């Protein structure tokens, strides 16, 4: 049957109407098979990118593998990780699904799951929960803003509850917590008491002073830093243990660090030399373990593998014991990422 066409004959008009009948037979659709032979190109375009990361440590001779991808239109991330030794034996397989409000970590060998949830109940009020399925234990917490987001009040309690909830106040200069703990005693029934802990930071002269108080112990630390030098003395009370750290920057590529404990007379030193962004050499000595060492980093030490050359980070380390130089060892670590 031939195609039909209707035209309204009228003087030239840009708004003329043309009506065409549909074709007699629909166009052929591209073949789609599900047996693995042909997969539509659309599927490849819509498939989430898969990231595969492999790490190896020669000291333990263990490979660590991680496979991850974004799912649910990038609202969540699915991750599977496992280890294997030189014999190919797999161990510690874990599966994780994380999102902004909910995360699930499942240990396949232990058949145990850890669930984390966090969401806003109201403006300035947040609810957080942690639950371990196997032990049937967890924690519930409510966090409220006080006079702006810089000031927060958190009230948390273990599940099942074993005492009064823990209260924490956070502010720009630190935080203070009040919780109930068991007092160590020789009696069969331990006594529960209220315990205070906290941390305070403040600017004093040209440095920052930090005070940490926990379990009736006070740690005081002062950090002075300028463009070339850092000096950090610290003392612990009531033990009166003192130590200090000294760091000196020699240009943009060289740095020397030294740490000394006045209570034990142990000391350590580290020298760092950067060669561009992706290469770093470090050497040091630790008197406590009587060990000298040197290492070379290929790829930024604190960066991720995706920013390293060829998305691969490598570290070589030489350890030389002072008491037995013949037992020196050379180790290396490698981390490689693939984007599929």
mmCIF file of C-alpha atoms in Angstrom:
data_model
loop_
_atom_site.group_PDB
_atom_site.id
_atom_site.type_symbol
_atom_site.label_atom_id
_atom_site.label_comp_id
_atom_site.label_asym_id
_atom_site.label_seq_id
_atom_site.Cartn_x
_atom_site.Cartn_y
_atom_site.Cartn_z
ATOM 1 C CA UNK A 1 0.000 0.000 0.000
ATOM 2 C CA UNK A 2 1.512 3.329 -1.041
ATOM 3 C CA UNK A 3 1.925 6.155 1.412
ATOM 4 C CA UNK A 4 -0.847 8.767 1.456
ATOM 5 C CA UNK A 5 -0.336 12.476 1.983
ATOM 6 C CA UNK A 6 -2.840 15.269 2.549
ATOM 7 C CA UNK A 7 -2.028 18.900 1.885
ATOM 8 C CA UNK A 8 -4.260 21.899 2.471
ATOM 9 C CA UNK A 9 -3.905 24.002 -0.662
ATOM 10 C CA UNK A 10 -3.783 27.661 0.265
ATOM 11 C CA UNK A 11 -1.800 30.720 -0.608
ATOM 12 C CA UNK A 12 1.799 30.674 0.618
ATOM 13 C CA UNK A 13 1.638 30.717 4.390
ATOM 14 C CA UNK A 14 4.427 29.892 6.820
ATOM 15 C CA UNK A 15 1.860 28.251 9.064
ATOM 16 C CA UNK A 16 0.626 25.834 6.390
ATOM 17 C CA UNK A 17 -0.511 22.459 7.692
ATOM 18 C CA UNK A 18 0.821 19.161 6.338
ATOM 19 C CA UNK A 19 -0.650 15.861 7.522
ATOM 20 C CA UNK A 20 1.102 12.610 6.632
ATOM 21 C CA UNK A 21 -0.165 9.101 7.254
ATOM 22 C CA UNK A 22 2.078 6.737 9.216
ATOM 23 C CA UNK A 23 4.236 4.278 7.259
ATOM 24 C CA UNK A 24 2.684 0.996 6.423
ATOM 25 C CA UNK A 25 5.276 -1.017 8.351
ATOM 26 C CA UNK A 26 7.381 0.041 11.375
ATOM 27 C CA UNK A 27 11.146 0.369 10.938
ATOM 28 C CA UNK A 28 13.249 -2.557 11.992
ATOM 29 C CA UNK A 29 14.656 -2.335 15.496
ATOM 30 C CA UNK A 30 18.263 -3.282 16.193
ATOM 31 C CA UNK A 31 18.739 -6.871 17.343
ATOM 32 C CA UNK A 32 18.898 -7.386 21.094
ATOM 33 C CA UNK A 33 20.068 -10.638 22.555
ATOM 34 C CA UNK A 34 20.522 -11.633 26.189
ATOM 35 C CA UNK A 35 22.694 -14.664 25.647
ATOM 36 C CA UNK A 36 25.910 -12.723 25.954
ATOM 37 C CA UNK A 37 26.517 -12.259 22.221
ATOM 38 C CA UNK A 38 25.359 -8.645 21.668
ATOM 39 C CA UNK A 39 24.935 -5.974 24.298
ATOM 40 C CA UNK A 40 23.415 -2.600 23.355
ATOM 41 C CA UNK A 41 25.802 0.332 23.328
ATOM 42 C CA UNK A 42 23.353 2.199 25.548
ATOM 43 C CA UNK A 43 24.080 -0.226 28.373
ATOM 44 C CA UNK A 44 27.797 0.584 28.226
ATOM 45 C CA UNK A 45 27.093 4.285 28.370
ATOM 46 C CA UNK A 46 24.818 3.920 31.390
ATOM 47 C CA UNK A 47 26.968 1.374 33.279
ATOM 48 C CA UNK A 48 28.599 2.939 36.364
ATOM 49 C CA UNK A 49 32.379 3.169 36.367
ATOM 50 C CA UNK A 50 34.067 0.394 38.313
ATOM 51 C CA UNK A 51 37.191 1.141 40.357
ATOM 52 C CA UNK A 52 39.579 -1.696 41.150
ATOM 53 C CA UNK A 53 42.403 -1.101 43.649
ATOM 54 C CA UNK A 54 45.086 -3.612 44.580
ATOM 55 C CA UNK A 55 47.669 -3.201 47.341
ATOM 56 C CA UNK A 56 50.620 -5.441 48.181
ATOM 57 C CA UNK A 57 52.852 -5.421 51.254
ATOM 58 C CA UNK A 58 56.023 -7.510 51.001
ATOM 59 C CA UNK A 59 56.359 -7.637 54.802
ATOM 60 C CA UNK A 60 53.131 -9.618 55.206
ATOM 61 C CA UNK A 61 53.056 -11.010 51.616
ATOM 62 C CA UNK A 62 49.347 -10.229 51.441
ATOM 63 C CA UNK A 63 47.360 -8.696 48.588
ATOM 64 C CA UNK A 64 44.456 -6.420 49.461
ATOM 65 C CA UNK A 65 41.811 -5.894 46.773
ATOM 66 C CA UNK A 66 38.938 -3.415 46.653
ATOM 67 C CA UNK A 67 36.242 -3.158 43.958
ATOM 68 C CA UNK A 68 33.782 -0.272 44.099
ATOM 69 C CA UNK A 69 31.234 1.577 41.983
ATOM 70 C CA UNK A 70 28.472 4.116 42.436
ATOM 71 C CA UNK A 71 24.884 2.844 42.277
ATOM 72 C CA UNK A 72 21.346 4.237 42.487
ATOM 73 C CA UNK A 73 22.173 7.157 40.212
ATOM 74 C CA UNK A 74 25.317 7.954 42.251
ATOM 75 C CA UNK A 75 23.346 8.230 45.492
ATOM 76 C CA UNK A 76 25.217 5.290 47.054
ATOM 77 C CA UNK A 77 28.529 3.481 46.722
ATOM 78 C CA UNK A 78 28.930 -0.295 46.634
ATOM 79 C CA UNK A 79 32.292 -1.734 47.701
ATOM 80 C CA UNK A 80 33.607 -5.289 47.916
ATOM 81 C CA UNK A 81 37.007 -6.034 49.461
ATOM 82 C CA UNK A 82 39.034 -9.138 50.239
ATOM 83 C CA UNK A 83 42.593 -10.341 50.841
ATOM 84 C CA UNK A 84 44.674 -13.179 49.474
ATOM 85 C CA UNK A 85 48.110 -14.533 50.328
ATOM 86 C CA UNK A 86 50.839 -15.942 48.102
ATOM 87 C CA UNK A 87 49.061 -19.306 47.945
ATOM 88 C CA UNK A 88 45.921 -17.700 46.552
ATOM 89 C CA UNK A 89 43.873 -18.304 49.703
ATOM 90 C CA UNK A 90 41.128 -15.697 50.097
ATOM 91 C CA UNK A 91 40.298 -14.155 53.463
ATOM 92 C CA UNK A 92 38.391 -11.325 55.122
ATOM 93 C CA UNK A 93 35.753 -10.719 52.408
ATOM 94 C CA UNK A 94 33.591 -7.694 53.204
ATOM 95 C CA UNK A 95 30.735 -5.948 51.450
ATOM 96 C CA UNK A 96 29.746 -2.338 52.071
ATOM 97 C CA UNK A 97 26.976 -0.063 50.852
ATOM 98 C CA UNK A 98 27.377 3.579 51.845
ATOM 99 C CA UNK A 99 25.258 6.654 51.242
ATOM 100 C CA UNK A 100 24.720 10.069 52.772
ATOM 101 C CA UNK A 101 22.212 8.890 55.376
ATOM 102 C CA UNK A 102 22.754 5.124 55.677
ATOM 103 C CA UNK A 103 25.701 2.738 55.459
ATOM 104 C CA UNK A 104 25.892 -1.037 55.766
ATOM 105 C CA UNK A 105 29.095 -3.036 56.303
ATOM 106 C CA UNK A 106 28.797 -6.816 56.116
ATOM 107 C CA UNK A 107 31.532 -9.272 57.134
ATOM 108 C CA UNK A 108 30.937 -12.405 55.046
ATOM 109 C CA UNK A 109 33.135 -14.730 57.120
ATOM 110 C CA UNK A 110 31.784 -13.588 60.489
ATOM 111 C CA UNK A 111 28.239 -13.222 59.132
ATOM 112 C CA UNK A 112 28.020 -9.929 60.953
ATOM 113 C CA UNK A 113 26.725 -6.537 59.854
ATOM 114 C CA UNK A 114 27.352 -3.012 61.114
ATOM 115 C CA UNK A 115 24.647 -0.448 60.320
ATOM 116 C CA UNK A 116 25.176 3.325 60.550
ATOM 117 C CA UNK A 117 22.398 5.880 60.083
ATOM 118 C CA UNK A 118 22.444 9.664 60.253
ATOM 119 C CA UNK A 119 19.796 12.176 59.199
ATOM 120 C CA UNK A 120 18.339 15.548 60.158
ATOM 121 C CA UNK A 121 15.184 15.380 62.260
ATOM 122 C CA UNK A 122 14.674 19.142 62.102
ATOM 123 C CA UNK A 123 16.802 22.187 61.249
ATOM 124 C CA UNK A 124 19.720 22.142 63.681
ATOM 125 C CA UNK A 125 18.829 18.682 65.083
ATOM 126 C CA UNK A 126 20.525 15.487 63.881
ATOM 127 C CA UNK A 127 19.893 11.835 64.774
ATOM 128 C CA UNK A 128 22.685 9.227 64.614
ATOM 129 C CA UNK A 129 22.556 5.473 65.233
ATOM 130 C CA UNK A 130 25.042 2.591 65.130
ATOM 131 C CA UNK A 131 24.026 -1.065 65.468
ATOM 132 C CA UNK A 132 26.053 -4.277 65.323
ATOM 133 C CA UNK A 133 23.794 -7.179 64.412
ATOM 134 C CA UNK A 134 25.780 -10.097 65.862
ATOM 135 C CA UNK A 135 26.367 -8.621 69.317
ATOM 136 C CA UNK A 136 23.036 -6.768 69.344
ATOM 137 C CA UNK A 137 24.834 -3.664 70.596
ATOM 138 C CA UNK A 138 24.994 -0.117 69.338
ATOM 139 C CA UNK A 139 24.640 3.543 70.144
ATOM 140 C CA UNK A 140 22.012 6.247 69.709
ATOM 141 C CA UNK A 141 22.812 9.955 69.659
ATOM 142 C CA UNK A 142 21.095 13.305 69.141
ATOM 143 C CA UNK A 143 23.119 16.368 68.112
ATOM 144 C CA UNK A 144 21.664 19.862 68.426
ATOM 145 C CA UNK A 145 23.061 23.201 67.289
ATOM 146 C CA UNK A 146 23.434 25.814 69.999
ATOM 147 C CA UNK A 147 23.665 29.440 68.875
ATOM 148 C CA UNK A 148 24.838 28.417 65.422
ATOM 149 C CA UNK A 149 26.604 25.393 63.883
ATOM 150 C CA UNK A 150 29.899 26.165 65.694
ATOM 151 C CA UNK A 151 28.310 25.246 69.047
ATOM 152 C CA UNK A 152 26.822 21.765 69.402
ATOM 153 C CA UNK A 153 25.341 19.640 72.175
ATOM 154 C CA UNK A 154 25.372 15.846 71.799
ATOM 155 C CA UNK A 155 23.527 13.354 73.973
ATOM 156 C CA UNK A 156 24.410 9.694 73.311
ATOM 157 C CA UNK A 157 23.656 6.367 74.951
ATOM 158 C CA UNK A 158 24.771 2.786 74.462
ATOM 159 C CA UNK A 159 22.199 0.183 73.364
ATOM 160 C CA UNK A 160 21.311 -1.668 75.521
ATOM 161 C CA UNK A 161 21.772 1.128 78.066
ATOM 162 C CA UNK A 162 24.272 0.433 80.866
ATOM 163 C CA UNK A 163 24.181 3.807 82.569
ATOM 164 C CA UNK A 164 23.379 7.445 82.121
ATOM 165 C CA UNK A 165 23.770 8.970 78.649
ATOM 166 C CA UNK A 166 27.015 10.744 77.725
ATOM 167 C CA UNK A 167 26.723 14.497 77.260
ATOM 168 C CA UNK A 168 29.184 16.458 75.101
ATOM 169 C CA UNK A 169 29.391 20.177 74.366
ATOM 170 C CA UNK A 170 31.476 21.274 71.349
ATOM 171 C CA UNK A 171 32.592 24.839 70.741
ATOM 172 C CA UNK A 172 35.264 26.521 68.588
ATOM 173 C CA UNK A 173 37.992 26.133 71.249
ATOM 174 C CA UNK A 174 37.367 22.439 72.017
ATOM 175 C CA UNK A 175 34.854 20.141 73.682
ATOM 176 C CA UNK A 176 33.882 18.835 77.130
ATOM 177 C CA UNK A 177 32.234 15.455 77.838
ATOM 178 C CA UNK A 178 30.501 14.076 80.928
ATOM 179 C CA UNK A 179 29.878 10.331 81.127
ATOM 180 C CA UNK A 180 29.393 7.532 83.608
ATOM 181 C CA UNK A 181 32.194 4.975 84.020
ATOM 182 C CA UNK A 182 32.926 1.980 86.192
ATOM 183 C CA UNK A 183 35.444 2.666 88.946
ATOM 184 C CA UNK A 184 38.103 0.000 89.362
ATOM 185 C CA UNK A 185 37.688 -1.572 92.771
ATOM 186 C CA UNK A 186 38.513 -4.821 94.517
ATOM 187 C CA UNK A 187 34.866 -5.431 95.394
ATOM 188 C CA UNK A 188 32.869 -7.836 93.272
ATOM 189 C CA UNK A 189 30.427 -5.102 92.240
ATOM 190 C CA UNK A 190 32.069 -2.179 90.479
ATOM 191 C CA UNK A 191 30.936 1.314 91.358
ATOM 192 C CA UNK A 192 29.840 3.707 88.621
ATOM 193 C CA UNK A 193 31.029 7.307 88.835
ATOM 194 C CA UNK A 194 30.754 10.397 86.678
ATOM 195 C CA UNK A 195 33.881 11.178 84.648
ATOM 196 C CA UNK A 196 34.842 14.410 82.901
ATOM 197 C CA UNK A 197 37.049 14.596 79.808
ATOM 198 C CA UNK A 198 37.770 17.304 77.304
ATOM 199 C CA UNK A 199 40.134 19.173 75.067
ATOM 200 C CA UNK A 200 40.838 22.900 74.891
ATOM 201 C CA UNK A 201 42.866 24.858 72.326
ATOM 202 C CA UNK A 202 43.923 28.471 72.452
ATOM 203 C CA UNK A 203 46.333 30.938 70.882
ATOM 204 C CA UNK A 204 49.171 31.962 73.196
ATOM 205 C CA UNK A 205 51.729 34.409 71.834
ATOM 206 C CA UNK A 206 52.816 33.004 68.441
ATOM 207 C CA UNK A 207 51.732 29.411 69.049
ATOM 208 C CA UNK A 208 48.791 27.155 69.908
ATOM 209 C CA UNK A 209 48.403 25.587 73.358
ATOM 210 C CA UNK A 210 46.397 22.348 73.672
ATOM 211 C CA UNK A 211 45.182 20.783 76.918
ATOM 212 C CA UNK A 212 43.693 17.257 77.007
ATOM 213 C CA UNK A 213 42.120 15.819 80.145
ATOM 214 C CA UNK A 214 40.993 12.187 80.383
ATOM 215 C CA UNK A 215 41.049 9.501 83.082
ATOM 216 C CA UNK A 216 42.486 11.960 85.634
ATOM 217 C CA UNK A 217 45.491 12.663 83.393
ATOM 218 C CA UNK A 218 46.311 16.041 81.868
ATOM 219 C CA UNK A 219 48.419 16.431 78.719
ATOM 220 C CA UNK A 220 49.709 19.916 77.906
ATOM 221 C CA UNK A 221 51.182 20.706 74.491
ATOM 222 C CA UNK A 222 52.442 23.933 72.971
ATOM 223 C CA UNK A 223 53.168 24.323 69.259
ATOM 224 C CA UNK A 224 55.167 27.219 67.887
ATOM 225 C CA UNK A 225 55.453 27.335 64.103
ATOM 226 C CA UNK A 226 56.744 29.777 61.528
ATOM 227 C CA UNK A 227 57.841 29.409 57.917
ATOM 228 C CA UNK A 228 61.104 27.624 58.759
ATOM 229 C CA UNK A 229 60.831 26.122 62.244
ATOM 230 C CA UNK A 230 58.392 24.227 64.466
ATOM 231 C CA UNK A 231 58.960 23.670 68.200
ATOM 232 C CA UNK A 232 56.578 21.462 70.228
ATOM 233 C CA UNK A 233 57.220 20.906 73.979
ATOM 234 C CA UNK A 234 54.749 18.741 75.914
ATOM 235 C CA UNK A 235 54.245 17.481 79.470
ATOM 236 C CA UNK A 236 51.915 14.891 81.029
ATOM 237 C CA UNK A 237 50.545 15.287 84.555
ATOM 238 C CA UNK A 238 50.703 13.847 87.163
ATOM 239 C CA UNK A 239 53.492 11.632 85.715
ATOM 240 C CA UNK A 240 55.600 14.712 84.812
ATOM 241 C CA UNK A 241 56.740 12.988 81.606
ATOM 242 C CA UNK A 242 58.242 15.597 79.293
ATOM 243 C CA UNK A 243 59.195 15.527 75.629
ATOM 244 C CA UNK A 244 59.799 17.950 72.813
ATOM 245 C CA UNK A 245 59.824 17.892 69.024
ATOM 246 C CA UNK A 246 61.816 20.138 66.720
ATOM 247 C CA UNK A 247 61.294 20.526 62.967
ATOM 248 C CA UNK A 248 63.411 22.610 60.622
ATOM 249 C CA UNK A 249 62.567 23.413 57.018
ATOM 250 C CA UNK A 250 65.583 23.816 54.704
ATOM 251 C CA UNK A 251 64.030 25.254 51.575
ATOM 252 C CA UNK A 252 60.888 23.914 49.884
ATOM 253 C CA UNK A 253 62.267 20.361 49.420
ATOM 254 C CA UNK A 254 64.194 19.476 52.613
ATOM 255 C CA UNK A 255 62.965 19.026 56.183
ATOM 256 C CA UNK A 256 64.554 17.641 59.370
ATOM 257 C CA UNK A 257 62.558 16.442 62.384
ATOM 258 C CA UNK A 258 63.829 15.496 65.845
ATOM 259 C CA UNK A 259 61.933 14.112 68.850
ATOM 260 C CA UNK A 260 63.288 13.530 72.364
ATOM 261 C CA UNK A 261 61.653 12.071 75.479
ATOM 262 C CA UNK A 262 63.250 13.448 78.647
ATOM 263 C CA UNK A 263 61.648 10.738 80.808
ATOM 264 C CA UNK A 264 63.077 7.726 78.924
ATOM 265 C CA UNK A 265 65.957 9.348 76.989
ATOM 266 C CA UNK A 266 64.603 7.815 73.789
ATOM 267 C CA UNK A 267 64.953 9.917 70.655
ATOM 268 C CA UNK A 268 64.248 9.695 66.949
ATOM 269 C CA UNK A 269 65.017 11.745 63.865
ATOM 270 C CA UNK A 270 63.683 11.867 60.295
ATOM 271 C CA UNK A 271 65.039 13.618 57.206
ATOM 272 C CA UNK A 272 62.741 14.253 54.215
ATOM 273 C CA UNK A 273 63.628 15.320 50.692
ATOM 274 C CA UNK A 274 61.016 15.914 48.003
ATOM 275 C CA UNK A 275 61.829 15.497 44.312
ATOM 276 C CA UNK A 276 58.939 17.226 42.624
ATOM 277 C CA UNK A 277 55.427 16.241 43.616
ATOM 278 C CA UNK A 278 55.566 12.490 43.022
ATOM 279 C CA UNK A 279 58.905 11.457 44.572
ATOM 280 C CA UNK A 280 59.989 11.603 48.223
ATOM 281 C CA UNK A 281 63.048 10.264 50.048
ATOM 282 C CA UNK A 282 63.013 9.723 53.827
ATOM 283 C CA UNK A 283 65.638 8.447 56.235
ATOM 284 C CA UNK A 284 65.611 8.169 60.006
ATOM 285 C CA UNK A 285 66.670 6.468 63.213
ATOM 286 C CA UNK A 286 64.721 5.337 66.322
ATOM 287 C CA UNK A 287 66.751 4.765 69.491
ATOM 288 C CA UNK A 288 63.945 2.863 71.269
ATOM 289 C CA UNK A 289 64.042 -0.023 68.772
ATOM 290 C CA UNK A 290 67.666 0.716 67.754
ATOM 291 C CA UNK A 291 66.757 0.769 64.089
ATOM 292 C CA UNK A 292 67.841 2.897 61.147
ATOM 293 C CA UNK A 293 65.761 3.066 58.009
ATOM 294 C CA UNK A 294 65.407 4.735 54.619
ATOM 295 C CA UNK A 295 62.446 4.822 52.236
ATOM 296 C CA UNK A 296 61.608 6.068 48.754
ATOM 297 C CA UNK A 297 58.080 7.011 47.721
ATOM 298 C CA UNK A 298 56.946 7.018 44.087
ATOM 299 C CA UNK A 299 53.639 8.874 44.140
ATOM 300 C CA UNK A 300 52.486 11.381 46.731
ATOM 301 C CA UNK A 301 52.845 9.779 50.184
ATOM 302 C CA UNK A 302 49.609 11.139 51.642
ATOM 303 C CA UNK A 303 47.728 11.253 48.332
ATOM 304 C CA UNK A 304 45.533 8.711 46.600
ATOM 305 C CA UNK A 305 46.544 6.333 43.843
ATOM 306 C CA UNK A 306 44.397 8.152 41.279
ATOM 307 C CA UNK A 307 46.650 11.238 41.508
ATOM 308 C CA UNK A 308 49.920 9.264 41.178
ATOM 309 C CA UNK A 309 51.699 8.600 37.868
ATOM 310 C CA UNK A 310 49.919 5.736 36.045
ATOM 311 C CA UNK A 311 47.613 5.645 39.103
ATOM 312 C CA UNK A 312 50.215 3.660 41.019
ATOM 313 C CA UNK A 313 52.047 4.308 44.308
ATOM 314 C CA UNK A 314 55.192 2.432 45.337
ATOM 315 C CA UNK A 315 57.273 2.571 48.522
ATOM 316 C CA UNK A 316 60.668 0.940 49.023
ATOM 317 C CA UNK A 317 62.031 0.712 52.569
ATOM 318 C CA UNK A 318 65.382 -0.477 53.900
ATOM 319 C CA UNK A 319 65.597 -1.345 57.621
ATOM 320 C CA UNK A 320 68.998 -1.734 59.304
ATOM 321 C CA UNK A 321 69.065 -2.955 62.960
ATOM 322 C CA UNK A 322 71.879 -1.361 64.907
ATOM 323 C CA UNK A 323 72.718 -4.568 66.793
ATOM 324 C CA UNK A 324 72.774 -6.853 63.733
ATOM 325 C CA UNK A 325 73.461 -5.140 60.431
ATOM 326 C CA UNK A 326 73.541 -8.474 58.598
ATOM 327 C CA UNK A 327 69.803 -8.946 59.282
ATOM 328 C CA UNK A 328 68.889 -5.833 57.301
ATOM 329 C CA UNK A 329 65.760 -6.172 55.190
ATOM 330 C CA UNK A 330 64.354 -4.517 52.088
ATOM 331 C CA UNK A 331 60.582 -4.190 51.849
ATOM 332 C CA UNK A 332 58.217 -2.585 49.402
ATOM 333 C CA UNK A 333 54.564 -1.678 49.148
ATOM 334 C CA UNK A 334 52.598 -1.064 45.983
ATOM 335 C CA UNK A 335 49.123 0.278 45.288
ATOM 336 C CA UNK A 336 47.542 0.302 41.834
ATOM 337 C CA UNK A 337 44.140 1.544 40.687
ATOM 338 C CA UNK A 338 42.217 0.706 37.521
ATOM 339 C CA UNK A 339 39.120 2.536 36.257
ATOM 340 C CA UNK A 340 36.954 0.230 34.150
#
